[in-house]
Amino acid sequence: MYNAKPEDKFTFGLWTIGNPGADPFGTTVRERLTPSQIVEILAEVGAWGVNFHDNDLVPIDATPVERDQIITDFKKVLADSGIVVPMATTNLFSDPAFRDGAFTSNDPKVRAYAIHKTMRAMDLGAEFGAKVYVFWGGREGTETDAGKSALDAGKWFREAINYLCEYNIDQGYDYKFALEPKPNEPRGDIYLPTVGSALGFIATLDHSDMVGVNPEVAHEHMSGLNFMHAIAQAWDAGKLFHIDLNDQKIGRYDQDFRFAAESIKQAFYIVKFLEDVGYDGSRHFDAHAYRSSDLEDVKAFASGCIRSYLILKEKAEKFNADSEIQGLLAEITTDDGSMSQYVGQYSSEKAAALKDYGFDRVELGRRGQPYERLDQLVFELLMGVR
Amino acid sequence: MYNAKPEDKFTFGLWTIGNPGADPFGTTVRERLTPSQIVEILAEVGAWGVNFHDNDLVPIDATPVERDQIITDFKKVLADSGIVVPMATTNLFSDPAFRDGAFTSNDPKVRAYAIHKTMRAMDLGAEFGAKVYVFWGGREGTETDAGKSALDAGKWFREAINYLCEYNIDQGYDYKFALEPKPNEPRGDIYLPTVGSALGFIATLDHSDMVGVNPEVAHEHMSGLNFMHAIAQAWDAGKLFHIDLNDQKIGRYDQDFRFAAESIKQAFYIVKFLEDVGYDGSRHFDAHAYRSSDLEDVKAFASGCIRSYLILKEKAEKFNADSEIQGLLAEITTDDGSMSQYVGQYSSEKAAALKDYGFDRVELGRRGQPYERLDQLVFELLMGVR
Amino acid sequence: MYNAKPEDKFTFGLWTIGNPGADPFGTTVRERLTPSQIVEILAEVGAWGVNFHDNDLVPIDATPVERDQIITDFKKVLADSGIVVPMATTNLFSDPAFRDGAFTSNDPKVRAYAIHKTMRAMDLGAEFGAKVYVFWGGREGTETDAGKSALDAGKWFREAINYLCEYNIDQGYDYKFALEPKPNEPRGDIYLPTVGSALGFIATLDHSDMVGVNPEVAHEHMSGLNFMHAIAQAWDAGKLFHIDLNDQKIGRYDQDFRFAAESIKQAFYIVKFLEDVGYDGSRHFDAHAYRSSDLEDVKAFASGCIRSYLILKEKAEKFNADSEIQGLLAEITTDDGSMSQYVGQYSSEKAAALKDYGFDRVELGRRGQPYERLDQLVFELLMGVR
Amino acid sequence: MYNAKPEDKFTFGLWTIGNPGADPFGTTVRERLTPSQIVEILAEVGAWGVNFHDNDLVPIDATPVERDQIITDFKKVLADSGIVVPMATTNLFSDPAFRDGAFTSNDPKVRAYAIHKTMRAMDLGAEFGAKVYVFWGGREGTETDAGKSALDAGKWFREAINYLCEYNIDQGYDYKFALEPKPNEPRGDIYLPTVGSALGFIATLDHSDMVGVNPEVAHEHMSGLNFMHAIAQAWDAGKLFHIDLNDQKIGRYDQDFRFAAESIKQAFYIVKFLEDVGYDGSRHFDAHAYRSSDLEDVKAFASGCIRSYLILKEKAEKFNADSEIQGLLAEITTDDGSMSQYVGQYSSEKAAALKDYGFDRVELGRRGQPYERLDQLVFELLMGVR
């Protein structure tokens, strides 16, 4: 039970399983795994795919020859394991060159280098058949707003994405771009901090059809926002191109906890939403094991992400099949159709009639909704006691 | 010094000066002021305009005759005082009818009533010459996501705004609509929680040109987001139609503190941004005095909002004129132009050349930026010691 | 199943079931219930006790005769229903007199009035046999630190509690006092904001043995703190005299949600802690139904609090009986006893030996702990799938 | 102006100036400075003292001979520069051995090693004349509460501190111990998360007189707590043994920003409090420069911390000398003495008289306080425009 199937499209990043456990207050505690070792673990836990930043696979200072050898070797590992590469991305944050950002660095040479590095990383991803290309602008931001113009930064960011969209077309890569918002850390404030702001930004791009979002649970939770609402807005706009599943407490450092480790109800609504609407992209777990974990526990972490998703998927099916819950929902959303003649597509006549309609607001205000009862049923369904 | 002029366009809501000091744990402590008394205070402190929800001026149960008398009387008060009405809005949250939201209530009758009430309130605002119409969807949200479909809610919200845009055109009101985001309170989670999400939503509207945002400092601060970044994105998109200036601590109940009462640096960057870009809309103070204040102190509160803005405006001018600061900025953003041939408008040739360009990333990473020095200069400029 | 028994000691406040649904943005939506109606509901859902603020039962302007009649009537209601009154408290926040606090108001007359009102409320509670007396200093705080000395406020607060401890002794009431911390709302910052700060304060009192804490889940969650850790510290200090069970999201307005409505894992650890240590005080639900609820839904809310506690109590029993979990815990906390000769009660010899001991820190650092595996088992146990 | 004097007692840690700019998403960007280079910078910016963790000075794997040489060399550097060492502390968090905590690790050998390492670090600090010994329990906590007993952890923590207090006495070191609270990061939840919880814990120690707190601005801000209130409580309890001055936004990762870089008003009240009460301990800046800074900018950062403190100290003096502000304060706290006969030291007679006193609560509730006016005056004083 709760074993992954390829059609579940569970993916991990090389950097997630491979995380060696360093943090701002301590050194690495686990040995670094090779990409090949990581893929072995992924195959073992039932993952469908693996994603990477360019430098997760190819060191930043690799020679072209080394690069080619790494690619050849990794393709073989993938072929042997059956693991695919649905998504690729660029590391634009680790190297000191990006200490003030990449596409929005105040240094024009760094901005150009960031585009240069991204084109090369897009080439790399394309070699592995990746179809989604993620942009996480982790250092696109500020600690002091005295030193960088938010308008210029927005303009630079747009120019970079526009340029790379053209490159995508030019090379025939057919990538869908997915912007990944985050509010802060490692910068004091990061540009495009929320899923909403990314959606707003996309509307200003030259090729806005090519660009969507890669929402991450933990990143919206950092701001205390409702993640399911965020992905619903993205879905409504046709922009949910990828998703990063993990977890964390509101208002904290970037925790990247195991999916559903913290916010069980939210995780349930996330899974339910994805399954109900028929999202068919990757379920990518952008999380890592605790620093206290050893390698065995890293595997338990990976397999836990998958199991929790599948357990919650089963709960979502039960929710949809539960007659008491569905009865309450029918009652809650009941519509006698009497208002439909006044609303919907506008006309002057409708508006006039609606303005004259004699609403009994006191009566409207008397009607309560059984949301406590419904919410308690959800709790009990989640607990497995109904 | 620091006295308001009409061209500063300082405005207050009737509900701000008129706030009688109730909160969830206590009753009102100040006598309710009439709209006329409020306008007197506004004139006294130098405000340019006054804004209102429909029911701030006309009680929800007023007869048509009472309504007309109130309008006549209030027009006279305004004419006498010289105070204008640049913005109007609808109260879609106080009445029990809206206990589950207005445009997104699960009850179709409530949704229709919300549109009905808004059309009437638009009529009211138009009688006073208001040119901006604000939508604050305070109860458009949930406490439990079991009971309301986020997709349906988004659809209903869009239908309502589309309908009202048509009504705006139909009546020739020429309103600009301004959506006011808020993440939570009084609902557990409110739809369109951030400026970004409102911008994303606007892109899906039939008349997206007619609709912009009304960002409120405190609402973004509730989520810990950088407000200046938010209004920069709105400005960049041509969507900064109105602004609500106030303050509050991150991650708290809705405090609506006096502008700059809490976040002095952020307030400085907000004022600097508005003045630098030439924003010419209202500077609306959506704040209220502490519950501990008496009427004299309410006046001190109102006049404090204005004075703080003007003091910070003067600081912004000093920042722009400070040669050490400007020298640092020139150094920070220096551009020798050598990259311009590779970036900007895309071409295959440029991209190829850029991909081949030999960046010295180690050298790029060596360059630090004097942001600490700059930020300290800002601190000292704000403190008045340079 | 999951029906309350008296020995579970579930209690509610008159103000919780009786909450009429007003909030800062809207009026009441439910009819006010009489104390007698509330007790009926409590009996119906299986509560053991009811708690009250003085003015929940006796209006602030009641005459002595009215007061006595109310007491007589309510005693009869209680006798008929079998509901007891284990806790009482004072409303020191609703009346405008307390707009700047009660024991820490800058007005010495208000400070004296607060003590006067508390003594009378202690008399009232004693008439009903209450044995715990709660102090929630909801307005003991500031919005601006310019206007009140934190040192004076601390001194005034201590003097008031010392005085009331003496009154308790003098009257032979035998109350245990329980201080209830909260970080903010309705004040910008409230004194004694956390369980820890209350414990620190208690250590400075004349009768510190008489005074403990009344931790509230939602209040610690507002600050993002771990509530179970907080009550563990209180328990360790012998100070867990009462507990307020409810729920809320981190970093938000005071939500007072149904227990376990938001933070399922935290609620599990809270229940597990209380049951494991044998806490035998009231399980008090200081929560209220959503504003959208009607009376039926208020009952569902009340019964949901109780059911969720009992469901989680059953989960805690399963945790303690789960051999895989207990096996992991044994492994995690294994102790070969080899260190016991160096630690524990200090001696110079031990310290010298310990300083000379040759620790192999590299070896110590190699040992990971299976916390991911354990945490996943807890998730699956909670979900009812193991 | 704003130059430090020795009596200002400004100190920095070796780890603050020496921070090489790594973060969870990027490598170091600045060259590591030797302790001697750091002391040179400190002398240059006018610091009085330098503090260190054992391994800031002596590498964890140094031989006894290397250790002695380092000590000899560093003593010379200090003597030459005139910089003193007022505080020392232990690094119980960087090494993998401490991945599950130190005094509260589930591994008894790690717990013993932590005490062993602390005794040796106390010896080291004593060699340099340090008189305050700080305990920051950065990894004393959990990510999952399934795996560690909060009660056991509290007991182990207490045993460790009790043991080390005895060692302190035994060796005649005369250290004052200062516990430094932090709510989270690098652990999900850290024990003793707030100043208050540390004060509560201290009350349970064998030598509670020997132990106080080392509050850090940023650590309380992470939880959104009012830092000045926290140090006032510590001062009131006689426990303010040390202080860490820095800054950060509420609800974020550990930012360690330059003092007053973010929360200007709070910084003002902190400085005013310390100066008003005559705190005579170190003003320790536990902060570091932005990752974008180069060495010049690190110096600007250090000197900025000092200048900001001195600027705010001058503001505090102005506040105390401002007749309008002092007049308002006198009005706010006015006391006609009429209540003094009822309160203060308890007696049955006083209590009886107070219970009978006829308070006019309506009248009490009419009195407002001019807090908005006062707060605005503070803003203007801070801005240097009065």
Short mmCIF file of C-alpha atoms in Angstrom, two decimals, chain A residues 75-293:
data_model
loop_
_atom_site.label_atom_id
_atom_site.label_comp_id
_atom_site.label_asym_id
_atom_site.label_seq_id
_atom_site.Cartn_x
_atom_site.Cartn_y
_atom_site.Cartn_z
CA LYS A 75 22.41 9.23 -19.05
CA LYS A 76 23.45 5.66 -18.59
CA VAL A 77 22.51 5.74 -14.91
CA LEU A 78 19.12 7.11 -15.83
CA ALA A 79 18.56 4.58 -18.58
CA ASP A 80 19.46 1.77 -16.22
CA SER A 81 17.17 2.99 -13.50
CA GLY A 82 14.27 4.18 -15.65
CA ILE A 83 14.33 7.53 -13.88
CA VAL A 84 13.52 10.53 -16.11
CA VAL A 85 14.48 14.22 -15.95
CA PRO A 86 11.32 16.28 -16.27
CA MET A 87 12.73 19.56 -14.99
CA ALA A 88 16.01 21.43 -14.94
CA THR A 89 17.12 24.72 -13.45
CA THR A 90 20.13 26.97 -12.93
CA ASN A 91 22.16 27.54 -9.82
CA LEU A 92 22.33 31.33 -9.74
CA PHE A 93 22.97 31.67 -6.03
CA SER A 94 25.86 29.62 -4.65
CA ASP A 95 28.79 31.23 -6.36
CA PRO A 96 30.14 34.48 -4.89
CA ALA A 97 29.54 36.09 -8.29
CA PHE A 98 25.84 36.14 -7.41
CA ARG A 99 26.24 37.70 -3.98
CA ASP A 100 24.04 40.62 -5.08
CA GLY A 101 21.71 38.61 -7.28
CA ALA A 102 21.87 37.31 -10.80
CA PHE A 103 19.38 38.81 -13.28
CA THR A 104 18.96 41.76 -10.92
CA SER A 105 22.51 42.23 -9.70
CA ASN A 106 23.57 45.83 -9.76
CA ASP A 107 26.62 44.68 -11.72
CA PRO A 108 25.79 44.52 -15.46
CA LYS A 109 28.47 41.90 -15.97
CA VAL A 110 26.89 39.62 -13.41
CA ARG A 111 23.51 40.10 -15.07
CA ALA A 112 25.01 39.07 -18.40
CA TYR A 113 26.82 36.15 -16.78
CA ALA A 114 23.54 34.95 -15.29
CA ILE A 115 21.93 34.82 -18.74
CA HIS A 116 25.01 33.14 -20.15
CA LYS A 117 24.95 30.51 -17.41
CA THR A 118 21.21 29.94 -17.81
CA MET A 119 21.46 29.37 -21.57
CA ARG A 120 24.15 26.79 -20.97
CA ALA A 121 22.07 25.17 -18.26
CA MET A 122 19.07 25.11 -20.59
CA ASP A 123 21.26 23.29 -23.09
CA LEU A 124 22.16 20.79 -20.39
CA GLY A 125 18.56 20.22 -19.33
CA ALA A 126 17.51 19.77 -22.95
CA GLU A 127 20.06 17.03 -23.38
CA PHE A 128 18.14 15.10 -20.74
CA GLY A 129 14.74 15.84 -22.21
CA ALA A 130 13.58 18.21 -19.48
CA LYS A 131 10.38 20.01 -20.46
CA VAL A 132 9.99 22.38 -17.54
CA TYR A 133 12.64 24.96 -16.75
CA VAL A 134 12.48 26.48 -13.29
CA PHE A 135 13.71 29.91 -12.26
CA TRP A 136 14.30 30.45 -8.57
CA GLY A 137 15.61 33.93 -8.05
CA GLY A 138 16.95 33.29 -4.61
CA ARG A 139 19.30 36.24 -4.50
CA GLU A 140 17.20 38.62 -6.58
CA GLY A 141 16.54 41.01 -3.78
CA THR A 142 17.92 43.34 -1.16
CA GLU A 143 18.78 43.83 2.46
CA THR A 144 18.69 47.58 2.11
CA ASP A 145 16.40 49.31 -0.34
CA ALA A 146 18.78 52.24 -0.56
CA GLY A 147 21.09 50.39 -2.89
CA LYS A 148 18.93 48.96 -5.63
CA SER A 149 16.03 50.32 -7.61
CA ALA A 150 13.06 47.99 -7.40
CA LEU A 151 11.91 49.33 -10.76
CA ASP A 152 15.25 48.68 -12.43
CA ALA A 153 15.39 45.25 -10.87
CA GLY A 154 11.95 44.45 -12.24
CA LYS A 155 12.98 45.67 -15.66
CA TRP A 156 16.21 43.65 -15.63
CA PHE A 157 14.38 40.55 -14.48
CA ARG A 158 11.83 40.94 -17.29
CA GLU A 159 14.53 41.53 -19.89
CA ALA A 160 16.31 38.37 -18.79
CA ILE A 161 13.20 36.23 -18.96
CA ASN A 162 12.18 37.73 -22.31
CA TYR A 163 15.65 37.03 -23.67
CA LEU A 164 15.60 33.46 -22.43
CA CYS A 165 12.12 32.88 -23.85
CA GLU A 166 13.51 33.87 -27.23
CA TYR A 167 16.44 31.55 -26.69
CA ASN A 168 13.99 28.77 -25.87
CA ILE A 169 12.13 29.39 -29.14
CA ASP A 170 15.33 29.83 -31.09
CA GLN A 171 16.72 26.51 -29.91
CA GLY A 172 13.41 24.74 -30.23
CA TYR A 173 13.66 23.47 -26.69
CA ASP A 174 9.96 23.80 -26.04
CA TYR A 175 10.51 24.41 -22.35
CA LYS A 176 7.74 25.73 -20.19
CA PHE A 177 9.30 28.26 -17.82
CA ALA A 178 8.20 28.10 -14.20
CA LEU A 179 9.03 30.98 -11.87
CA GLU A 180 9.47 29.99 -8.25
CA PRO A 181 8.58 32.70 -5.76
CA LYS A 182 10.04 33.04 -2.28
CA PRO A 183 9.65 35.95 0.11
CA ASN A 184 13.06 36.04 1.79
CA GLU A 185 16.19 34.06 2.67
CA PRO A 186 18.91 34.20 1.70
CA ARG A 187 18.10 37.87 0.88
CA GLY A 188 16.31 40.14 3.31
CA ASP A 189 13.51 40.62 0.78
CA ILE A 190 13.34 38.73 -2.49
CA TYR A 191 11.63 40.15 -5.58
CA LEU A 192 8.50 38.27 -6.70
CA PRO A 193 7.91 37.06 -3.15
CA THR A 194 4.64 35.18 -3.66
CA VAL A 195 2.85 33.09 -6.27
CA GLY A 196 0.58 36.07 -6.86
CA SER A 197 3.43 38.44 -7.56
CA ALA A 198 4.90 35.98 -10.06
CA LEU A 199 1.52 35.80 -11.82
CA GLY A 200 1.39 39.58 -11.94
CA PHE A 201 4.90 39.71 -13.34
CA ILE A 202 4.18 37.09 -16.01
CA ALA A 203 1.41 39.30 -17.37
CA THR A 204 4.08 41.87 -18.28
CA LEU A 205 6.29 39.48 -20.27
CA ASP A 206 6.67 39.30 -24.05
CA HIS A 207 5.90 35.58 -24.10
CA SER A 208 3.62 35.30 -21.13
CA ASP A 209 2.07 32.14 -22.54
CA MET A 210 5.40 30.36 -22.17
CA VAL A 211 5.84 31.27 -18.53
CA GLY A 212 4.04 29.95 -15.48
CA VAL A 213 4.84 29.29 -11.86
CA ASN A 214 6.48 26.69 -9.67
CA PRO A 215 4.85 27.30 -6.29
CA GLU A 216 6.56 25.83 -3.26
CA VAL A 217 4.56 25.02 -0.15
CA ALA A 218 7.21 26.20 2.28
CA HIS A 219 7.79 29.47 0.48
CA GLU A 220 4.16 30.58 0.79
CA HIS A 221 4.04 29.29 4.36
CA MET A 222 7.00 31.50 5.24
CA SER A 223 4.63 34.44 4.61
CA GLY A 224 1.73 32.69 6.30
CA LEU A 225 -0.24 32.47 3.06
CA ASN A 226 -2.72 29.74 2.13
CA PHE A 227 -0.87 27.59 -0.38
CA MET A 228 -3.95 25.90 -1.79
CA HIS A 229 -5.45 29.30 -2.57
CA ALA A 230 -2.22 30.21 -4.32
CA ILE A 231 -2.16 27.18 -6.57
CA ALA A 232 -5.87 27.57 -7.26
CA GLN A 233 -5.17 31.06 -8.58
CA ALA A 234 -2.28 29.73 -10.67
CA TRP A 235 -4.43 26.89 -12.00
CA ASP A 236 -7.27 29.28 -12.81
CA ALA A 237 -4.80 31.34 -14.83
CA GLY A 238 -3.48 28.25 -16.62
CA LYS A 239 -0.09 28.76 -15.03
CA LEU A 240 0.51 25.81 -12.73
CA PHE A 241 3.47 24.37 -14.63
CA HIS A 242 5.25 22.66 -11.74
CA ILE A 243 4.95 22.30 -7.98
CA ASP A 244 7.37 21.95 -5.08
CA LEU A 245 5.95 19.91 -2.24
CA ASN A 246 7.49 20.19 1.21
CA ASP A 247 6.49 21.86 4.44
CA GLN A 248 7.45 24.32 7.11
CA LYS A 249 6.16 26.42 9.96
CA ILE A 250 4.88 29.92 9.27
CA GLY A 251 7.29 32.77 9.84
CA ARG A 252 10.53 30.83 10.06
CA TYR A 253 13.77 30.13 8.31
CA ASP A 254 13.57 27.95 5.20
CA GLN A 255 12.93 24.54 6.69
CA ASP A 256 12.23 22.33 3.65
CA PHE A 257 10.60 19.70 5.81
CA ARG A 258 9.19 16.42 4.52
CA PHE A 259 5.85 16.94 2.76
CA ALA A 260 2.98 17.02 5.28
CA ALA A 261 5.39 16.93 8.20
CA GLU A 262 3.97 20.10 9.67
CA SER A 263 0.68 21.26 8.11
CA ILE A 264 -1.43 18.17 7.75
CA LYS A 265 -4.69 19.86 6.84
CA GLN A 266 -3.07 22.17 4.33
CA ALA A 267 -1.27 19.22 2.78
CA PHE A 268 -4.59 17.42 2.48
CA TYR A 269 -6.20 20.35 0.65
CA ILE A 270 -3.17 20.66 -1.62
CA VAL A 271 -3.30 17.00 -2.62
CA LYS A 272 -7.07 17.12 -2.96
CA PHE A 273 -6.82 20.15 -5.21
CA LEU A 274 -4.17 18.63 -7.47
CA GLU A 275 -6.09 15.38 -7.80
CA ASP A 276 -9.51 17.00 -8.22
CA VAL A 277 -8.44 19.28 -11.05
CA GLY A 278 -6.37 16.61 -12.76
CA TYR A 279 -2.99 18.29 -12.50
CA ASP A 280 -0.69 16.08 -14.52
CA GLY A 281 2.72 17.61 -13.93
CA SER A 282 5.45 16.45 -11.61
CA ARG A 283 4.87 16.13 -7.89
CA HIS A 284 8.30 17.40 -6.97
CA PHE A 285 9.50 17.06 -3.37
CA ASP A 286 11.83 19.98 -2.72
CA ALA A 287 12.70 18.98 0.80
CA HIS A 288 15.56 17.45 2.68
CA ALA A 289 16.06 15.26 5.71
CA TYR A 290 16.87 16.68 9.14
CA ARG A 291 20.52 17.34 9.91
CA SER A 292 20.22 14.65 12.57
CA SER A 293 19.46 11.99 9.94
#
